[in-house]
XYZ file of C-alpha atoms in Angstrom:
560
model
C 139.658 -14.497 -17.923
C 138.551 -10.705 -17.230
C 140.107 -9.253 -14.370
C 139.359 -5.591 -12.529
C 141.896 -3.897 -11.854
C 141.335 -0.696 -9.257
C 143.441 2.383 -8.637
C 142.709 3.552 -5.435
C 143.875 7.636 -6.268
C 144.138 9.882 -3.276
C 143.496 13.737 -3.339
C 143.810 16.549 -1.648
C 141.850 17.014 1.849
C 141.737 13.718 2.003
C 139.657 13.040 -0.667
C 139.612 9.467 -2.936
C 138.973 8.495 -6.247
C 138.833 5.550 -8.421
C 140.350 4.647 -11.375
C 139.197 1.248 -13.268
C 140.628 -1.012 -15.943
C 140.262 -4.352 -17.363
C 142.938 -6.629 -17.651
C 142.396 -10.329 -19.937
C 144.756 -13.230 -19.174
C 145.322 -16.111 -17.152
C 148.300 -14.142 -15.229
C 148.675 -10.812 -14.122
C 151.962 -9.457 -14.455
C 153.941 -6.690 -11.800
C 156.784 -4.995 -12.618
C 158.484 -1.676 -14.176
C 158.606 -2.987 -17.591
C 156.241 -1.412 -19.752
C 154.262 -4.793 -20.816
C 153.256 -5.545 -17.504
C 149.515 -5.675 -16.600
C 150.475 -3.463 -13.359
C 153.107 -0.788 -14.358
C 155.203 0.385 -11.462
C 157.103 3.549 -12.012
C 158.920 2.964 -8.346
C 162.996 2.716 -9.503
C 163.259 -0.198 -6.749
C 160.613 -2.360 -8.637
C 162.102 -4.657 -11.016
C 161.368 -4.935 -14.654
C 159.563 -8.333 -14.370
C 158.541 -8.015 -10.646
C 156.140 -10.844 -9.638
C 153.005 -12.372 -10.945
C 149.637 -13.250 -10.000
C 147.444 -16.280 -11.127
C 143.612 -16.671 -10.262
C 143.325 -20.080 -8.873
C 139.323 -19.666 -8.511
C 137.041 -16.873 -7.958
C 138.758 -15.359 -4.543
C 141.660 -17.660 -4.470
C 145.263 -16.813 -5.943
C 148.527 -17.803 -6.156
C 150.994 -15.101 -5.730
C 154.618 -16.212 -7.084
C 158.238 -13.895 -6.956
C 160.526 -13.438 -10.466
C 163.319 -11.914 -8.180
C 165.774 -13.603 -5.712
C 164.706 -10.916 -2.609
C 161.228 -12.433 -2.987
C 158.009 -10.763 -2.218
C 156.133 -9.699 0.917
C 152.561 -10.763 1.386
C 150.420 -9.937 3.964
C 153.936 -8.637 5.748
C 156.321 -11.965 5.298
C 158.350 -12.410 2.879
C 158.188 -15.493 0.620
C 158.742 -16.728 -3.005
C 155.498 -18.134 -3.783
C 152.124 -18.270 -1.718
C 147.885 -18.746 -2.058
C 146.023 -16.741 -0.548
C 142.539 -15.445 -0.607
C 140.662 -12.512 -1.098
C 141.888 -10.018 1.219
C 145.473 -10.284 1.630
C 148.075 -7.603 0.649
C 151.234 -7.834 -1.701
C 153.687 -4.484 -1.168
C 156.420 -4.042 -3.863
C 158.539 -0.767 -2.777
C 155.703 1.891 -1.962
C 152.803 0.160 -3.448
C 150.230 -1.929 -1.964
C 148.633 -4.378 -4.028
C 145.155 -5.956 -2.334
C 143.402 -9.182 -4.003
C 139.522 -8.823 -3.701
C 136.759 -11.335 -4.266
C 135.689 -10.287 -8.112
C 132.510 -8.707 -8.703
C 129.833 -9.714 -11.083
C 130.957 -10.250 -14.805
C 135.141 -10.511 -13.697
C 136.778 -13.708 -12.311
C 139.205 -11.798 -10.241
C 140.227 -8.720 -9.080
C 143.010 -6.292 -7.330
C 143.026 -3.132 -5.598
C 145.778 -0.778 -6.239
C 147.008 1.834 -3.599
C 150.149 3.648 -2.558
C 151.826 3.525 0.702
C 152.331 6.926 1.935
C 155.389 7.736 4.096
C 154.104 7.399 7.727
C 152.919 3.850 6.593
C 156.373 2.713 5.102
C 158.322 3.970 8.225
C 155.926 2.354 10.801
C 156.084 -0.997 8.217
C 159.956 -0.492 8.483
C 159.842 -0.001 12.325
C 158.213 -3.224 12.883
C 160.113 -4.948 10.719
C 163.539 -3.747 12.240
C 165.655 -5.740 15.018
C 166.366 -4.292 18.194
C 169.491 -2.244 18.282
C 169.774 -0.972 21.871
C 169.128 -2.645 25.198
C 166.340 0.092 25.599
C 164.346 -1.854 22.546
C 164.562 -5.034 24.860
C 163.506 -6.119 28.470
C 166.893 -6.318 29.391
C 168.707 -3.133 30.871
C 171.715 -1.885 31.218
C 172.054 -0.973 35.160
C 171.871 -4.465 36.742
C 173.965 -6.466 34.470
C 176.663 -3.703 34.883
C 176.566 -4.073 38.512
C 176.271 -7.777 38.525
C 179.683 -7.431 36.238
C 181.642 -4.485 38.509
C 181.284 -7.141 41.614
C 182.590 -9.848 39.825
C 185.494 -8.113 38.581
C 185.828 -6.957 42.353
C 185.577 -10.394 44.029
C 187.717 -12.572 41.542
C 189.776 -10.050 39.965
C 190.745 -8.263 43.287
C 189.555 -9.592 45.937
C 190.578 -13.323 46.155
C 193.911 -12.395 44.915
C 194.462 -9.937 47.286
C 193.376 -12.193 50.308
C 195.618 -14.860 48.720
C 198.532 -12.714 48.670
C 198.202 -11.796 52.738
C 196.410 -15.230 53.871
C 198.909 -18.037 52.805
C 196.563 -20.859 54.104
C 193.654 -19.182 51.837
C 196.227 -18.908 48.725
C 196.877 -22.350 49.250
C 193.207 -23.757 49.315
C 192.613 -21.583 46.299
C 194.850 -23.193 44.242
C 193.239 -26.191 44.396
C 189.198 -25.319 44.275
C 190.416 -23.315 40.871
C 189.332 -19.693 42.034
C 191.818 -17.037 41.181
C 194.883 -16.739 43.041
C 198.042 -13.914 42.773
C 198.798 -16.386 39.919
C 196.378 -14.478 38.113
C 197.742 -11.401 38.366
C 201.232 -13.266 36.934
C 201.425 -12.828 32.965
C 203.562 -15.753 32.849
C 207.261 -16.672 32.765
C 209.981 -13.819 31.435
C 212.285 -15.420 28.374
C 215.820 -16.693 30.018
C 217.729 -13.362 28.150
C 215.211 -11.304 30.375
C 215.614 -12.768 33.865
C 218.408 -10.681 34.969
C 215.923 -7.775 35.129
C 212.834 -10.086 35.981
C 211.900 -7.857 39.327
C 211.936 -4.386 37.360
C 208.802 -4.099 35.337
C 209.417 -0.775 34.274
C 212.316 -1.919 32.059
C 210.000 -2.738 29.183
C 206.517 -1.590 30.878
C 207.851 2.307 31.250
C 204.138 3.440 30.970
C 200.710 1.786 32.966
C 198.379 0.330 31.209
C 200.227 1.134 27.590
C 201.513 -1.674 25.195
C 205.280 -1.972 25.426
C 206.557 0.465 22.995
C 209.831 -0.232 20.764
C 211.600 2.456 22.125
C 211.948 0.314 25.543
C 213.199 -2.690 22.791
C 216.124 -0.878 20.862
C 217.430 0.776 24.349
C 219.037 -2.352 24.968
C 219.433 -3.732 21.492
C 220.801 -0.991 20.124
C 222.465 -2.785 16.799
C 219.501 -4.649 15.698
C 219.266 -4.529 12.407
C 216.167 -3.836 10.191
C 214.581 -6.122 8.140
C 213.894 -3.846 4.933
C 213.836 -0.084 4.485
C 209.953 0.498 4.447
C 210.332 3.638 2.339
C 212.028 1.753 -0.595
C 209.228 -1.454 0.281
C 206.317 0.111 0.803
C 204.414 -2.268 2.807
C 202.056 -1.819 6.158
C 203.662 -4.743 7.531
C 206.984 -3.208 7.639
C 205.782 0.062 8.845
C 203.603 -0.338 10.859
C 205.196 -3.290 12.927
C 205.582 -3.369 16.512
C 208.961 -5.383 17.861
C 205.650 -6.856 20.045
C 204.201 -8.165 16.814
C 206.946 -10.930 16.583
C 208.311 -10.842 20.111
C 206.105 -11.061 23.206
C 207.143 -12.352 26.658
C 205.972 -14.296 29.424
C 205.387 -16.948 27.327
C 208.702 -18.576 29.359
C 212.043 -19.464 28.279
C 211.849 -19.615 24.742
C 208.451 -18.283 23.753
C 210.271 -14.806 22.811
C 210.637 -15.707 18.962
C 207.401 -16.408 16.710
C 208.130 -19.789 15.119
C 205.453 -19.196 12.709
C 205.617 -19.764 8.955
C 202.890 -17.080 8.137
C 205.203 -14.623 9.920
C 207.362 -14.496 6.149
C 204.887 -16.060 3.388
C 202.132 -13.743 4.745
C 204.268 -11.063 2.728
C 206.815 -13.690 0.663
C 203.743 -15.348 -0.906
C 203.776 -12.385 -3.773
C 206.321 -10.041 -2.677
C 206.956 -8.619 -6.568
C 203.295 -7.510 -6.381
C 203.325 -5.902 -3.062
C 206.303 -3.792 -3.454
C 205.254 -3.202 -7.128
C 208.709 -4.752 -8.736
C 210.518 -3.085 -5.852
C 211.936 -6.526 -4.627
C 213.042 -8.868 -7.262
C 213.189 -12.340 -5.026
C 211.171 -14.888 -6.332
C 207.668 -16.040 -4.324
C 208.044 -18.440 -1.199
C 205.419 -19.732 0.909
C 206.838 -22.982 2.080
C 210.150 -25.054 2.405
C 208.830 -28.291 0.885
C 206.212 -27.190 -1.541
C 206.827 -23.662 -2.883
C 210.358 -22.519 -2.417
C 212.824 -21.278 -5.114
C 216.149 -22.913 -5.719
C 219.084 -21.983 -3.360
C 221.286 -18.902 -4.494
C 225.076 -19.098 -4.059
C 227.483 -16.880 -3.438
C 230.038 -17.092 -5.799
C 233.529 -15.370 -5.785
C 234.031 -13.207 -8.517
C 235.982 -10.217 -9.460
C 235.060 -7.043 -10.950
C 236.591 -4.835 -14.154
C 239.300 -3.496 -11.739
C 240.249 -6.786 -10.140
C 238.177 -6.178 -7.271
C 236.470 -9.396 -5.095
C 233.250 -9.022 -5.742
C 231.263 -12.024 -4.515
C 228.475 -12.519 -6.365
C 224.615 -14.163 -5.458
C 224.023 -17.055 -8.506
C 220.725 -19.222 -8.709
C 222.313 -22.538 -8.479
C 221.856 -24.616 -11.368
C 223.437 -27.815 -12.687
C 225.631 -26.131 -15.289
C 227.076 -23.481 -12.824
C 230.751 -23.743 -12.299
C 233.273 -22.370 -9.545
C 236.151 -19.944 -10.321
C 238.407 -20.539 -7.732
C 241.938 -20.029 -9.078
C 242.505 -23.751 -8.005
C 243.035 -26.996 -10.082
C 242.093 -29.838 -8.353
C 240.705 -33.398 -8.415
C 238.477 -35.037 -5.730
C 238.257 -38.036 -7.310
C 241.549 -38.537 -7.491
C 242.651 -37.755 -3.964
C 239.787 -40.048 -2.132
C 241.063 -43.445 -4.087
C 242.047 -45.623 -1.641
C 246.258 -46.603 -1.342
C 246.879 -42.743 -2.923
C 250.354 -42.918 -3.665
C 251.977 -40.111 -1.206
C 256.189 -39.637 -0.089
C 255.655 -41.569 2.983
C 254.337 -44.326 0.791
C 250.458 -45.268 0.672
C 248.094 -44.024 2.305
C 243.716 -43.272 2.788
C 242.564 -40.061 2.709
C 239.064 -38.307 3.538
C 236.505 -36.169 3.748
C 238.087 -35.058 7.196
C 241.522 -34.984 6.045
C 241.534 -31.956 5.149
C 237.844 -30.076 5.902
C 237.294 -29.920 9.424
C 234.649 -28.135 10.970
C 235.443 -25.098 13.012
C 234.736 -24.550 16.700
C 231.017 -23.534 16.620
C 230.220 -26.769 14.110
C 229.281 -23.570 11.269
C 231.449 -23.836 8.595
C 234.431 -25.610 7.507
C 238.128 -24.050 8.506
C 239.964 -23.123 5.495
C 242.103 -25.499 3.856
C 245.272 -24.495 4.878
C 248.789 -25.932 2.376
C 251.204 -26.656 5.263
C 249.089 -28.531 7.578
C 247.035 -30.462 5.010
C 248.243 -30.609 1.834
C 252.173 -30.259 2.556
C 252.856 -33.906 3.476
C 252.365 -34.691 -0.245
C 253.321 -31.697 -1.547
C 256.997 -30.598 -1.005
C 258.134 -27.493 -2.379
C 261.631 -28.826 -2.204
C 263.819 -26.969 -5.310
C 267.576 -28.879 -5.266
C 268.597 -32.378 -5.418
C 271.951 -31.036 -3.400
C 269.738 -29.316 -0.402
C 266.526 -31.916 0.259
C 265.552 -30.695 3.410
C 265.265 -26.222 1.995
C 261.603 -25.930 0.358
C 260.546 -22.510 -1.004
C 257.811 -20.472 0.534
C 254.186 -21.449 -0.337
C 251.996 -18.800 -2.081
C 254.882 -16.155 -2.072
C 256.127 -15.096 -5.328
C 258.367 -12.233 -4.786
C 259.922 -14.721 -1.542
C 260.349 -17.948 -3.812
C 262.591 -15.491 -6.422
C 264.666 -14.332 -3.155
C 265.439 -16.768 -1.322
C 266.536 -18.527 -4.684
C 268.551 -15.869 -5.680
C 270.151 -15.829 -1.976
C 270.618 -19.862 -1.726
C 272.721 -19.662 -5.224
C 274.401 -16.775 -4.343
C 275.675 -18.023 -0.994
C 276.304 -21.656 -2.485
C 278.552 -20.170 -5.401
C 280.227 -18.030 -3.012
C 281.108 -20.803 -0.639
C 281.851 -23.400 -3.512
C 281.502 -27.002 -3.602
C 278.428 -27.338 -5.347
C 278.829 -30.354 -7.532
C 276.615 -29.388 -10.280
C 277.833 -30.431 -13.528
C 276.401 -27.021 -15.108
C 278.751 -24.878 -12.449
C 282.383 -23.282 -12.844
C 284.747 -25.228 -11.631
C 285.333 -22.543 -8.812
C 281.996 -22.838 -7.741
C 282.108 -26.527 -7.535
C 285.664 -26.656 -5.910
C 285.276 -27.325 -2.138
C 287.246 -24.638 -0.637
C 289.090 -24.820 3.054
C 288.351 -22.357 5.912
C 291.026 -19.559 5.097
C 291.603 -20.273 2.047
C 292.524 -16.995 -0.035
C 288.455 -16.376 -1.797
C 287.739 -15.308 -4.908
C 288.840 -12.991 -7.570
C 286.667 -10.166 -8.534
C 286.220 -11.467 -11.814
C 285.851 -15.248 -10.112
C 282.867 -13.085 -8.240
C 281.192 -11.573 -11.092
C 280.953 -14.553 -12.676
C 280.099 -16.809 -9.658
C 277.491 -14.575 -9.205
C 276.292 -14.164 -12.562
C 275.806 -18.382 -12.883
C 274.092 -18.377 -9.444
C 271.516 -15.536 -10.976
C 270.699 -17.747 -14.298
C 270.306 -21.051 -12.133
C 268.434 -19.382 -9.799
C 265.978 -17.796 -12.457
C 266.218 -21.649 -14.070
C 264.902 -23.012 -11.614
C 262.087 -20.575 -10.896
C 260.941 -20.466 -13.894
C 260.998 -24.720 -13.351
C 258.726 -24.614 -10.045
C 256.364 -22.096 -11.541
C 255.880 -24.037 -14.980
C 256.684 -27.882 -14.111
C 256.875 -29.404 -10.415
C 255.107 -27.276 -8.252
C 253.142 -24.710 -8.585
C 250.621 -25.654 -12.063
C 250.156 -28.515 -10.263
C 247.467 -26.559 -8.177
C 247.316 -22.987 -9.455
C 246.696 -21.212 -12.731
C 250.050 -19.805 -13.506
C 250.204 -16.715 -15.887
C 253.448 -14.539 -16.553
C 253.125 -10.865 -18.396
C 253.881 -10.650 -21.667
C 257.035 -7.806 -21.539
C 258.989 -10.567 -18.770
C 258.533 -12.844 -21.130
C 262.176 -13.731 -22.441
C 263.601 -12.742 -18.404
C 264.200 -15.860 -16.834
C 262.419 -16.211 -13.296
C 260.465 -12.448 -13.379
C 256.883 -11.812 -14.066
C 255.375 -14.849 -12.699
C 251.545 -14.482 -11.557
C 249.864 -17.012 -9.607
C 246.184 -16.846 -9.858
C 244.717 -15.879 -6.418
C 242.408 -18.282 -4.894
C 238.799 -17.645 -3.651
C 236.975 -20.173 -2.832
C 233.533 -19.654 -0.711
C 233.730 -19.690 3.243
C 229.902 -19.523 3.570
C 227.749 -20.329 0.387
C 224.504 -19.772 1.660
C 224.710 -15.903 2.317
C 221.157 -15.790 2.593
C 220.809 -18.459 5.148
C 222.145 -19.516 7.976
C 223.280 -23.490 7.524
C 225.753 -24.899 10.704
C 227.167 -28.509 9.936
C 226.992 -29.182 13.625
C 223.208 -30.272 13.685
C 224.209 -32.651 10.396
C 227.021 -34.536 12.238
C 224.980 -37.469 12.127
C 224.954 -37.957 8.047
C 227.892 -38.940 6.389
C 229.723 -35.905 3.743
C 228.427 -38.278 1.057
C 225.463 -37.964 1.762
C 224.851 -34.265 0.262
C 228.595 -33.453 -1.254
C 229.440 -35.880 -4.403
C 232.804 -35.382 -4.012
C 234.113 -38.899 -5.092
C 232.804 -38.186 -8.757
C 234.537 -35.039 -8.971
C 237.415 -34.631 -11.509
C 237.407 -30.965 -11.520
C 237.939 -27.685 -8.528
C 235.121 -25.818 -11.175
C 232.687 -28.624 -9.554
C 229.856 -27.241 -7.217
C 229.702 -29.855 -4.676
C 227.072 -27.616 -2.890
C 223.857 -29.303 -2.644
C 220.678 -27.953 -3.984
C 217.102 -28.021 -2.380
C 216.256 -31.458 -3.904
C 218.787 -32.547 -1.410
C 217.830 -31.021 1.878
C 213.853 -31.399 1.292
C 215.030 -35.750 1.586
C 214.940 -34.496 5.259
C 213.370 -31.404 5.597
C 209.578 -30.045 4.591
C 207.737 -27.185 5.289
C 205.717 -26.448 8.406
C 203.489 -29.648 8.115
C 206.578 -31.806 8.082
C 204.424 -35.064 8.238
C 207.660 -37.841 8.472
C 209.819 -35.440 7.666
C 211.530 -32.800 9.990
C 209.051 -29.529 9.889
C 211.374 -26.753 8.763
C 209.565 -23.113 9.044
C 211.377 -19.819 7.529
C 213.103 -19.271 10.179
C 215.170 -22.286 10.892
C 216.920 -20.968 7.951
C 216.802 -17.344 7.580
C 217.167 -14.594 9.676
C 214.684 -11.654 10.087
C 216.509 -9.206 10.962
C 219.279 -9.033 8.055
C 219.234 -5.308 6.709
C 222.431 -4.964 5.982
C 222.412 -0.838 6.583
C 219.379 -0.229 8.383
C 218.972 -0.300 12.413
C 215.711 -0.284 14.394
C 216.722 2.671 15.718
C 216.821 4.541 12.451
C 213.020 3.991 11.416
């Protein structure tokens, strides 16, 4: 197939010329590769372009090789026939299919658009942008809009306020009222200044700024020191972002989970390693294990309370020996004979339902546990927890008995166990010295007997330095207990809104043979109850039912 191909070349003065080649295929190829039948030299024409196929003499198919497509005769389309006489344009040439002439089965025209045609082409192809390129001005509707505004926004209110009967039928046709002008209800910690706007709305027509926040709540603290994190959120946050009222009596505090995994979702990434806490987006699907805080003690003997990821292998060192296990069997042998202990026997919760009080030795543990020292003198206990005391006051009860005599103990002088009548003539000095002497070895004996044997190690880790070693009743240490008050630092947890489960239920205390047990439970426990914010069944926990926001430990709002 032989088809004509005609360049259309334009000169100066307006003068054209004609250029003529012959082209034999089936197809005839467009594009800015140099094998194409029509070359293109435009940069916007693509390598392999578009192609057109002679159907019969004046009849063609035109078909795009690029997504954009092509536009003939001024659409644009993928693939169309057409006849002689219609127009493909490919950047700023114009391609026009022609009925062949004698001896050629087709032929094409080839022409360029020149500027004034591509803008007008481009002008009637463009959408309106401005009312003025439409029927529909700008004058009327703006009126139409400024009475409106007038009528419901100012009007009707207005006449509502000062006609009571009108504000009344108002309300019920649905037309605005006063109750339009009325954001809504103030949060209950903002009623007291309910009638004075300017309290938090100290400029018209201005966004409540956080200067009008931190005059009152002075001690707020920060959340994180946006020069150390380095993220938009934290500096560029409004206390209005979170906090916005009117939305009545508790609408003050956003609720939301997004609110903390908008940021928590990849924190290390956003603060570039900055922050080393782990990635949480939600309480029942993507949340790390709980940390603990642990007591601990530095190189100096310092209490240094440490945060641990809890784990099953983690232990507690808190100076204390004791047994769960053994104190929850039922009949536990006791001095006033058997007896049923619990859970509550000896944690109870404190006044707010928070925590647990500490477990204090006389009122809970002292019923068992006598510190009574002499067979002679049942009813005198030492001191609990007092190390330097327990050493006195058994150096002044042997002292005083020897002095006084009758103390029956086989061990004793004779003088001191010789009951001695009031005015009788008292001792010798040298009776004294050595009276004196015995009372100082029996009370060291039996120091050193409540420290090692029937008291103390029953509870405590007792230690004794090395140079007291061979001194009888000096250099005793007792371990120093620590154990937790509140183990979820980073979280706020209140037994109060648990009363209803049983202490079973989360602390396995009855297995427990050991005080290096953690009978704190871990997140498998709590998420039994508690998912994320799509709780389904389960209670919907967000962020915040947990953790604070505001928790910088340094940092006040009114620093930033």
């Amino acid at each position: 197939m032989r088809w004509l191909i005609r360049r259309v070349l334009k000169q100066g003065k307006g003068a054209v010329s004609y250029e003529e080649d012959v082209h034999f295929g089936e197809v005839l190829s467009i594009g800015r590769a140099a094998d194409q039948a029509i070359f293109l030299s435009d940069i916007r024409a693509a390598l392999n372009h578009a192609r057109v196929t002679a159907i019969s003499p004046g009849n063609y198919k035109v078909e795009s090789l690029i997504l954009a497509g092509i536009r003939v005769n001024g659409a644009l389309t993928y693939a169309a026939n057409v006849g002689a006489g219609a127009t493909v344009e490919i950047a700023s040439t114009r391609i026009t299919l022609l009925d062949p002439p004698r001896d050629f089965e087709a032929a094409v025209e080839i022409s360029a658009l020149d500027k004034t045609e591509q803008e007008a082409a481009k002008a009637r192809r463009a959408k309106p942008t401005s009312l003025k390129q439409t029927w529909l001005g700008k004058r009327l509707p703006s009126w139409f809009a400024f009475v409106a505004v007038l009528l419901f926004g100012l009007l009707l209110p207005l006449a509502s306020h000062f006609v009571p009967p009108l504000g009344r039928l108002l309300a019920h046709t649905g037309l605005p009222t006063t109750a339009s002008w009325n954001p809504g209800p103030l949060d209950a910690a903002h009623r007291f200044f309910g009638d004075d706007c300017k309290q938090c709305h100290a400029k018209p027509f201005l966004t409540v700024r956080d200067t009008a926040c931190t005059h009152c709540h002075t001690r707020m603290a920060a959340h994180a020191d946006p020069a150390h994190f380095n993220l938009p959120q934290l500096g560029e946050a409004r206390c209005a972002s979170c906090h916005q009222d009117h939305l009545g009596l508790a609408g003050m505090v956003n609720t939301g989970q997004q609110l903390c995994s908008g940021c928590h979702a990849d924190l290390k990434t956003r603060t570039a390693g900055a922050s080393q806490l782990e990635a949480a987006t939600d309480f029942g699907k993507a949340h790390p294990e709980f940390r603990l805080r642990l007591p601990a003690w530095d190189a100096s003997g310092q209490f240094t309370p440490q945060l641990t990821r809890l784990t099953p292998q983690l232990k507690e060192n808190s100076g204390l020996k004791f047994d769960h296990a053994l104190h929850l069997k039922p009949g536990l042998n006791s001095p006033g004979g058997r007896r049923d202990l619990h859970c509550a026997s000896c944690h109870q919760p404190d006044a707010g339902g928070l925590a647990m009080k500490p477990v204090a030795f006389e009122s809970m543990c002292h019923d068992c546990h006598t510190l009574g020292f002499d067979t002679f003198a049942p009813d005198r206990q030492v001191p609990h927890a007092k190390v330097a005391e327990v050493v006195y006051m058994l150096d002044d009860y042997y002292a005083k008995r020897a002095l006084e005599g009758g103390y029956t103990e086989t061990s004793a002088p004779g003088f001191v166990q010789q009951r001695r009548r009031p005015g009788e003539a008292s001792l010798s000095p040298q009776q004294t010295i050595e009276a004196l002497s015995w009372a100082r070895d029996k009370s060291r004996q039996v120091a050193d007997s409540l420290f090692t044997g029937r008291a103390c190690v029953t509870c405590h880790t007792v230690t004794r330095d090395a140079a007291a070693a061979n001194t009888p009743g000096a250099g005793w240490k007792i371990a120093p207990v620590r154990v937790a008050g509140i183990w979820y630092a980073e979280a706020k947890f209140t037994h109060a809104k648990h009363s209803t489960m049983q202490c079973k239920d989360c602390h396995q205390a009855d297995t427990s043979t050991s005080a290096g047990d953690l009978l704190i439970p871990g997140i498998a426990n709590c998420r039994q109850c508690h998912a994320g914010e799509s709780g389904g069944s389960k209670v919907a926990s967000t962020c915040i039912a947990c953790h604070r926001y505001h928790q910088a430990e340094n940092l006040l709002l009114k620093q930033l």
